[in-house]
XYZ file of C-alpha atoms in Angstrom:
543
model
C 31.244 21.262 87.009
C 27.534 20.892 86.252
C 24.922 23.510 86.985
C 22.369 25.414 84.956
C 24.563 28.498 84.564
C 27.561 26.389 83.525
C 25.506 24.532 80.910
C 24.080 27.783 79.534
C 27.588 29.255 79.222
C 28.858 26.059 77.614
C 26.090 26.014 74.984
C 26.666 29.698 74.204
C 30.440 29.457 73.831
C 30.392 26.217 71.861
C 27.903 27.810 69.473
C 30.354 30.713 69.008
C 33.099 28.207 68.107
C 30.740 26.408 65.723
C 30.000 29.734 63.997
C 33.739 30.418 63.822
C 34.389 27.086 62.092
C 31.540 27.660 59.648
C 32.919 31.089 58.704
C 36.424 29.640 58.267
C 35.106 26.879 55.971
C 33.643 29.547 53.707
C 36.794 31.666 53.733
C 38.979 28.639 52.932
C 37.216 28.402 49.543
C 39.023 31.586 48.494
C 37.597 32.819 45.206
C 35.072 29.964 45.110
C 34.820 26.465 43.628
C 34.676 27.623 39.991
C 37.823 29.721 40.369
C 39.557 26.802 42.091
C 38.656 24.451 39.192
C 39.948 26.977 36.657
C 43.178 27.381 38.659
C 43.743 23.598 38.786
C 43.220 23.226 35.027
C 46.425 25.229 34.599
C 48.275 22.423 36.396
C 48.653 24.427 39.602
C 47.921 23.622 43.224
C 45.844 26.117 45.177
C 47.582 28.331 47.730
C 46.269 26.210 50.609
C 47.278 22.967 48.876
C 50.780 24.355 48.358
C 51.095 25.217 52.041
C 49.669 21.842 53.098
C 52.216 20.002 50.928
C 55.120 22.178 52.093
C 54.494 21.981 55.843
C 55.437 18.921 57.890
C 52.553 16.501 58.273
C 50.887 16.283 61.712
C 52.961 19.216 63.012
C 51.107 22.132 64.668
C 50.461 25.312 62.709
C 48.875 28.714 63.273
C 47.222 30.707 60.506
C 47.569 34.488 60.664
C 44.852 36.791 59.325
C 42.360 34.264 57.952
C 39.631 36.890 58.424
C 41.651 39.759 56.941
C 39.449 41.923 54.690
C 36.326 40.000 55.778
C 33.308 42.128 54.847
C 35.509 44.673 53.056
C 35.795 45.530 49.336
C 32.276 44.231 48.687
C 31.939 46.639 45.764
C 34.646 44.572 44.032
C 33.204 41.191 45.006
C 35.140 40.835 48.255
C 38.651 39.637 48.972
C 38.655 36.517 51.224
C 41.702 36.361 53.511
C 42.924 39.498 51.681
C 43.963 37.216 48.820
C 47.010 35.845 50.647
C 47.462 32.939 53.074
C 49.926 33.294 55.981
C 50.778 30.309 58.190
C 53.373 29.693 60.901
C 54.391 26.036 60.719
C 57.287 23.627 60.288
C 59.243 22.811 57.119
C 61.763 19.975 57.409
C 61.469 20.258 61.182
C 62.288 23.973 61.232
C 59.769 26.634 62.240
C 59.010 29.018 59.342
C 56.374 31.484 58.232
C 54.839 30.851 54.807
C 53.154 33.523 52.673
C 51.180 32.289 49.657
C 49.230 34.437 47.186
C 45.759 33.042 46.453
C 45.343 33.416 42.694
C 41.684 32.346 42.911
C 40.972 35.748 44.512
C 41.195 38.433 41.819
C 44.218 36.632 40.299
C 46.126 37.232 43.532
C 45.942 41.013 43.120
C 47.052 43.231 45.988
C 44.329 45.108 47.859
C 45.222 47.488 50.734
C 44.629 44.724 53.296
C 46.804 42.368 51.226
C 49.677 44.755 51.757
C 48.939 45.092 55.476
C 48.808 41.319 55.889
C 52.087 40.783 54.024
C 53.730 43.426 56.201
C 52.406 41.675 59.318
C 53.974 38.415 58.123
C 57.296 40.178 57.580
C 57.007 41.861 60.991
C 56.633 38.438 62.612
C 59.672 37.176 60.694
C 61.769 40.214 61.675
C 60.788 40.199 65.378
C 61.440 36.480 65.740
C 64.292 35.969 63.225
C 62.014 33.419 61.568
C 62.728 32.064 58.054
C 60.073 33.270 55.606
C 58.936 31.492 52.452
C 56.987 33.321 49.745
C 54.856 31.294 47.296
C 54.243 33.928 44.633
C 51.254 33.882 42.273
C 49.974 37.422 41.847
C 48.781 39.799 39.160
C 50.195 42.763 41.114
C 48.470 45.832 42.561
C 44.664 45.996 42.268
C 44.565 49.075 40.057
C 41.145 50.510 41.100
C 42.602 50.969 44.608
C 46.190 51.813 43.684
C 46.152 55.047 45.697
C 45.585 53.019 48.888
C 48.297 50.426 48.271
C 51.096 52.045 46.287
C 52.973 55.084 47.662
C 52.814 55.374 51.461
C 55.245 54.167 54.111
C 53.220 51.080 55.007
C 52.100 50.285 51.472
C 53.378 47.881 48.796
C 56.910 49.289 48.539
C 57.609 48.699 52.242
C 57.677 44.976 51.509
C 60.773 45.283 49.325
C 62.429 47.502 51.906
C 61.752 44.763 54.451
C 63.256 42.177 52.085
C 66.482 44.149 52.120
C 66.443 44.686 55.884
C 65.787 40.995 56.601
C 68.648 40.029 54.320
C 70.992 42.299 56.286
C 69.738 40.683 59.516
C 70.537 37.190 58.263
C 66.892 36.081 58.159
C 66.435 33.390 55.522
C 64.029 34.348 52.705
C 63.044 31.885 49.995
C 60.699 32.799 47.151
C 59.017 30.462 44.688
C 57.449 31.966 41.568
C 54.552 29.574 40.934
C 52.403 31.870 38.786
C 52.406 35.487 37.713
C 54.904 37.878 39.237
C 54.368 41.249 37.616
C 55.695 44.824 37.722
C 56.879 46.008 41.151
C 55.963 42.614 42.601
C 58.796 41.105 40.550
C 61.278 42.546 43.038
C 60.022 40.451 45.987
C 61.372 37.057 44.853
C 64.599 38.529 43.542
C 65.255 40.418 46.764
C 64.921 37.122 48.617
C 68.008 34.989 49.271
C 67.026 32.238 46.851
C 64.406 32.164 44.102
C 62.706 29.230 42.397
C 60.451 29.260 39.335
C 58.003 26.687 37.946
C 58.104 25.831 34.250
C 55.157 26.885 32.086
C 53.217 28.493 34.984
C 55.775 30.812 36.618
C 56.721 34.136 35.030
C 58.538 37.276 36.132
C 58.645 40.583 34.298
C 58.378 44.284 34.979
C 55.892 44.562 32.096
C 53.941 41.818 30.316
C 53.898 41.220 26.584
C 50.900 43.513 25.932
C 52.472 46.429 27.772
C 55.833 45.799 26.067
C 54.069 45.941 22.687
C 52.306 49.174 23.639
C 55.409 50.777 25.143
C 58.181 49.895 22.687
C 56.453 48.023 19.864
C 58.209 44.693 20.516
C 56.276 41.487 19.750
C 57.090 38.776 22.277
C 55.189 36.128 24.230
C 55.205 36.022 28.041
C 57.118 32.737 28.283
C 59.997 34.029 26.173
C 59.864 37.393 27.914
C 60.022 36.123 31.486
C 59.373 32.394 31.821
C 61.329 29.741 33.704
C 63.873 28.998 30.966
C 64.539 32.690 30.344
C 65.239 33.490 33.980
C 67.072 30.264 34.840
C 69.296 30.042 31.738
C 69.546 33.519 30.200
C 68.986 36.327 32.735
C 70.129 34.364 35.810
C 67.356 36.013 37.824
C 66.196 32.709 39.406
C 68.297 30.025 41.070
C 66.215 26.866 40.495
C 63.971 25.747 37.649
C 61.206 23.345 38.715
C 59.050 21.108 36.537
C 55.839 21.572 38.573
C 54.476 22.771 41.928
C 55.404 19.577 43.786
C 58.967 19.638 42.479
C 59.266 23.298 43.525
C 57.966 22.652 47.041
C 60.247 19.608 47.427
C 63.253 21.785 46.579
C 62.192 24.318 49.206
C 61.992 21.521 51.794
C 65.517 20.456 50.869
C 66.872 24.021 51.103
C 65.264 24.622 54.514
C 66.568 21.280 55.761
C 70.148 22.604 55.429
C 69.685 25.840 57.413
C 72.070 25.941 60.377
C 71.167 26.721 63.991
C 71.602 30.212 65.455
C 71.814 31.565 69.022
C 68.615 31.328 71.067
C 67.021 33.797 73.489
C 67.177 31.205 76.264
C 63.554 30.891 77.402
C 63.159 28.011 79.837
C 61.348 24.861 78.783
C 60.743 21.558 80.527
C 58.723 18.497 79.559
C 55.187 19.478 78.625
C 52.204 18.385 80.697
C 48.505 18.799 79.993
C 46.339 20.693 82.493
C 44.898 18.412 85.162
C 41.606 20.275 84.942
C 39.413 19.586 81.905
C 40.233 22.233 79.264
C 36.753 22.006 77.747
C 35.304 23.411 80.965
C 36.521 26.836 79.765
C 33.297 26.941 77.729
C 31.178 26.625 80.856
C 33.243 28.962 83.046
C 33.276 31.947 80.659
C 29.874 33.675 81.076
C 27.526 34.070 78.141
C 26.473 37.379 79.745
C 29.515 39.667 79.842
C 28.036 41.558 82.788
C 28.343 38.434 84.950
C 31.321 37.543 87.097
C 33.661 34.556 86.929
C 36.936 33.435 88.485
C 39.822 33.891 86.028
C 42.005 31.508 88.053
C 39.700 28.715 86.879
C 40.506 29.669 83.283
C 44.239 29.752 84.050
C 44.049 26.260 85.607
C 42.751 24.956 82.273
C 45.528 26.589 80.242
C 48.687 25.810 82.246
C 50.662 22.594 82.678
C 49.410 20.383 85.534
C 46.922 23.225 86.322
C 49.617 24.623 88.619
C 50.732 28.245 89.019
C 52.493 30.412 91.583
C 50.537 33.593 92.224
C 52.345 36.900 92.746
C 50.933 39.316 95.397
C 47.749 37.258 95.686
C 46.169 39.506 98.331
C 46.989 42.826 96.645
C 45.574 44.495 93.526
C 42.915 41.821 93.183
C 41.350 42.915 89.872
C 44.470 41.656 88.092
C 45.890 38.171 88.701
C 49.648 37.752 88.113
C 51.304 34.339 88.260
C 54.186 32.178 87.085
C 53.335 28.932 85.301
C 54.270 26.701 82.373
C 52.433 26.283 79.090
C 53.464 23.276 76.993
C 56.638 23.200 79.065
C 57.543 26.858 78.506
C 57.989 29.126 81.531
C 55.516 32.055 81.347
C 54.367 35.011 83.395
C 50.592 35.504 83.165
C 48.811 38.841 83.628
C 45.033 38.289 83.699
C 42.056 40.537 84.352
C 39.814 39.313 87.161
C 36.178 39.891 86.161
C 34.829 39.392 89.641
C 33.720 41.706 92.448
C 36.600 41.682 94.954
C 37.611 43.359 98.203
C 40.566 45.735 98.142
C 43.287 45.785 100.811
C 41.210 48.462 102.592
C 38.115 46.279 102.602
C 36.395 48.258 99.822
C 34.573 46.436 97.026
C 36.173 46.739 93.590
C 34.477 46.072 90.247
C 35.796 43.092 88.308
C 37.442 43.726 84.943
C 38.404 47.263 86.005
C 42.028 48.255 86.601
C 42.577 50.067 89.920
C 45.761 51.766 91.123
C 46.873 48.798 93.215
C 46.251 46.376 90.329
C 48.247 48.554 87.930
C 51.079 48.798 90.453
C 51.163 45.023 90.961
C 51.100 44.236 87.229
C 53.894 46.769 86.542
C 56.142 45.183 89.155
C 55.369 41.684 87.884
C 56.244 42.660 84.297
C 59.568 44.072 85.530
C 60.268 40.795 87.344
C 59.542 38.747 84.208
C 61.937 40.910 82.201
C 64.623 40.452 84.828
C 64.098 36.667 84.803
C 63.793 36.344 80.991
C 60.260 34.947 81.206
C 57.794 35.501 78.303
C 54.550 37.284 79.197
C 50.995 36.144 78.475
C 48.162 38.682 78.816
C 44.622 37.345 79.286
C 42.349 40.283 78.480
C 38.872 40.804 79.871
C 39.036 44.463 80.801
C 36.591 47.373 80.747
C 39.245 50.035 81.438
C 40.697 51.976 84.371
C 38.638 53.023 87.382
C 37.245 56.569 87.192
C 35.909 59.019 89.797
C 37.359 61.428 92.352
C 38.730 58.739 94.653
C 40.698 57.123 91.816
C 41.878 60.448 90.396
C 43.043 61.677 93.804
C 44.746 58.325 94.359
C 46.857 58.774 91.228
C 45.209 56.304 88.847
C 46.688 58.149 85.847
C 50.196 57.860 87.277
C 49.782 54.167 88.126
C 48.189 53.470 84.757
C 51.063 55.256 83.020
C 53.526 53.107 84.937
C 51.792 49.945 83.696
C 51.694 51.184 80.095
C 55.384 52.096 80.389
C 56.301 48.616 81.642
C 54.326 46.944 78.839
C 55.805 49.255 76.206
C 59.439 48.746 77.228
C 59.254 45.037 77.963
C 61.898 43.141 75.971
C 60.657 39.618 76.668
C 58.099 38.421 74.097
C 54.455 39.224 74.852
C 51.413 37.234 73.785
C 47.887 38.564 74.136
C 44.679 36.535 74.332
C 41.477 38.611 74.195
C 38.997 36.393 76.057
C 36.192 38.884 76.655
C 36.090 42.667 76.927
C 38.947 44.761 75.572
C 37.810 48.320 76.116
C 39.507 51.709 76.135
C 42.862 52.197 77.813
C 42.482 48.721 79.298
C 43.307 47.375 75.834
C 46.547 49.373 75.914
C 47.584 48.462 79.457
C 46.953 44.768 78.779
C 49.152 44.750 75.669
C 46.792 45.462 72.778
C 48.020 45.448 69.174
C 49.687 48.863 69.537
C 52.090 47.436 72.151
C 53.810 44.873 69.910
C 52.655 41.491 71.166
C 54.445 38.812 69.142
C 50.993 37.335 68.556
C 47.568 38.678 69.539
C 44.533 36.436 69.137
C 40.962 36.569 70.351
C 38.394 34.021 71.389
C 34.989 34.234 69.637
C 33.642 35.757 72.880
C 35.859 38.870 72.553
C 34.825 42.498 72.055
C 37.268 45.288 71.169
C 36.265 48.951 71.347
C 36.639 52.212 73.234
C 33.679 51.034 75.319
C 30.868 48.478 75.173
C 27.966 48.840 72.743
C 25.354 49.773 75.348
C 27.559 52.356 77.070
C 28.592 53.920 73.768
C 25.006 54.015 72.512
C 23.855 55.712 75.727
C 26.557 58.383 75.449
C 25.950 59.025 71.743
C 22.158 59.067 72.228
C 22.489 61.631 75.042
C 24.667 63.812 72.802
C 22.180 63.581 69.939
C 19.183 64.332 72.203
C 21.008 67.348 73.699
C 21.900 68.582 70.197
C 18.280 68.414 69.037
C 17.084 70.051 72.241
C 19.462 72.955 71.647
C 17.806 73.392 68.245
C 14.374 73.426 69.852
C 13.548 69.869 68.714
C 12.126 67.243 71.017
C 12.430 63.432 70.771
C 9.653 61.346 72.276
C 10.486 58.154 74.178
C 9.867 55.904 71.148
C 12.083 57.971 68.829
C 14.811 58.067 71.482
C 14.656 54.272 71.798
C 14.871 53.870 68.007
C 17.909 56.157 67.944
C 19.543 54.169 70.757
C 18.852 50.825 69.034
C 20.223 52.117 65.729
C 23.446 53.383 67.294
C 23.881 50.219 69.386
C 23.408 47.916 66.385
C 26.140 49.744 64.458
C 28.443 49.810 67.466
C 27.849 46.124 68.244
C 28.967 45.266 64.717
C 32.169 47.236 65.213
C 33.047 45.635 68.577
C 32.769 42.128 67.099
C 36.015 40.096 67.025
C 35.384 39.539 63.304
C 35.469 43.292 62.690
C 38.801 43.422 64.544
C 40.191 40.385 62.719
C 39.182 41.737 59.304
C 41.380 44.785 59.974
C 44.201 42.726 61.558
C 43.759 44.314 64.989
C 44.105 40.693 66.067
C 46.088 38.033 64.212
C 43.401 35.369 64.496
C 40.163 34.310 66.133
C 40.772 30.931 67.732
C 38.976 28.135 69.514
C 39.908 28.608 73.212
C 41.186 25.015 73.153
C 43.939 26.123 70.729
C 45.292 28.752 73.138
C 48.093 26.561 74.492
C 49.259 25.749 70.947
C 49.336 29.413 69.904
C 51.337 30.444 72.983
C 53.750 27.509 72.715
C 54.465 28.036 69.011
C 54.764 31.766 69.685
C 57.394 31.319 72.388
C 59.271 28.815 70.232
C 59.521 31.318 67.387
C 60.431 34.147 69.789
C 63.241 31.974 71.132
C 65.009 32.431 67.767
C 65.555 36.139 68.498
C 68.081 37.291 71.101
C 67.003 40.713 72.516
C 69.088 43.534 71.083
C 68.715 45.914 74.046
C 68.537 45.617 77.846
C 65.285 46.185 79.729
C 64.999 49.888 80.620
C 61.874 51.745 81.705
C 63.301 55.193 81.024
C 61.751 58.045 83.008
C 58.950 56.653 85.142
C 57.186 57.831 88.272
C 57.154 55.279 91.060
């Protein structure tokens, strides 16, 4: 594929990936080089070094929430990756999720987004019955923001509740205390199944030596109060005493190595095959101008094994493509928005990226089929919403849209969402946005998530503002109106950015499109650990 438009798209999308990598390089520095040097002088590995040593070499991995809190908490100096690293990977050949506090970021203190990210990690472990390993090194709640992290249902305390629930579900939890573990945070490792502690650097106590002195007048040092020897030989709080970080991580590898197998969900997998079509051509197919059309089947051919798929109802509901395929050997059902002008069954032209009644009907039926056949679902989002206007309303678009949302909501097979381009309005919901429990939801750098696009939103808000001023007897000239529009659009464009979404964990990650197969494959593998606990049932639904 070589033409001017293709080359322009390719340059644009590769530049987006280059920007993504540059941003990640900065975030991976955590609290910065000086903080890293200070951390290492204590004889400790950094959070990322700990994870790198723990995970199997050359095995695939997926980081969750690298951009969490990006651009937030600037008044406190920022909080890269929300001060905690979360990675799905392999330990001793077994798939696990690892959660490591980054003590180079405000001593590993918990900001509101730190809590949200930890809860997301636990949610992934619970949904997929995935072993979870905590590498603890935290000063506890960030006190200036305690009201936003401490008391509510989805705040700090929910983590300990989840520890208890996971234990009752038989989900393995291993915690290593490799630094500070203070106050309420002290419950996390001890509510895990097994707890390790590192000599001289690890400590656990409800109150440190200064607070103990202030509260009850007792003089005691932190090591005697809650160090490795105290908790391994006197209190019995921890199960293993380790001489250093490497020794601790080696013990975790040994423990995980002994975990027995459990029943699987039974998703079908055959030998993996790469796409026959060149995957890198995705960069040239996806338009740099999101108003332009493209053929989503060409994207699918570059994601699925052997570039082969079986399309469901090919001639019906053409603004959504539904097909069966394999990704890295796993059987999948794909639901993809078609951002291309197409003819309906009645010969009428339909706008690409818009969900019409027939498309909603087709996708609903396909999702039901995948649930019946125990086939995981992959949603490829590039959607501007549902079709509006009298013809659509009279045709029952709300009813058909509700049917699609119902099918997505009640689906019991695992769902994985890739936001390739637009993700606007109710289209985000119907195509399995974050609110609809995808096991993983990631975006490409080309994604936008919002109620509507920046230009449309700016036009609407500008019209409202102009009408408001007119009602007050004020008049805006053309230049002032343009300045107002540009101001609103600039703010809105910032909010529709995938980085804005990733910073708030509306998506789990922003990925290079070439990593899409890996994310889906690892996602299905982890989902295969969890046998569904209820049958597929749509409840009350209009057909």
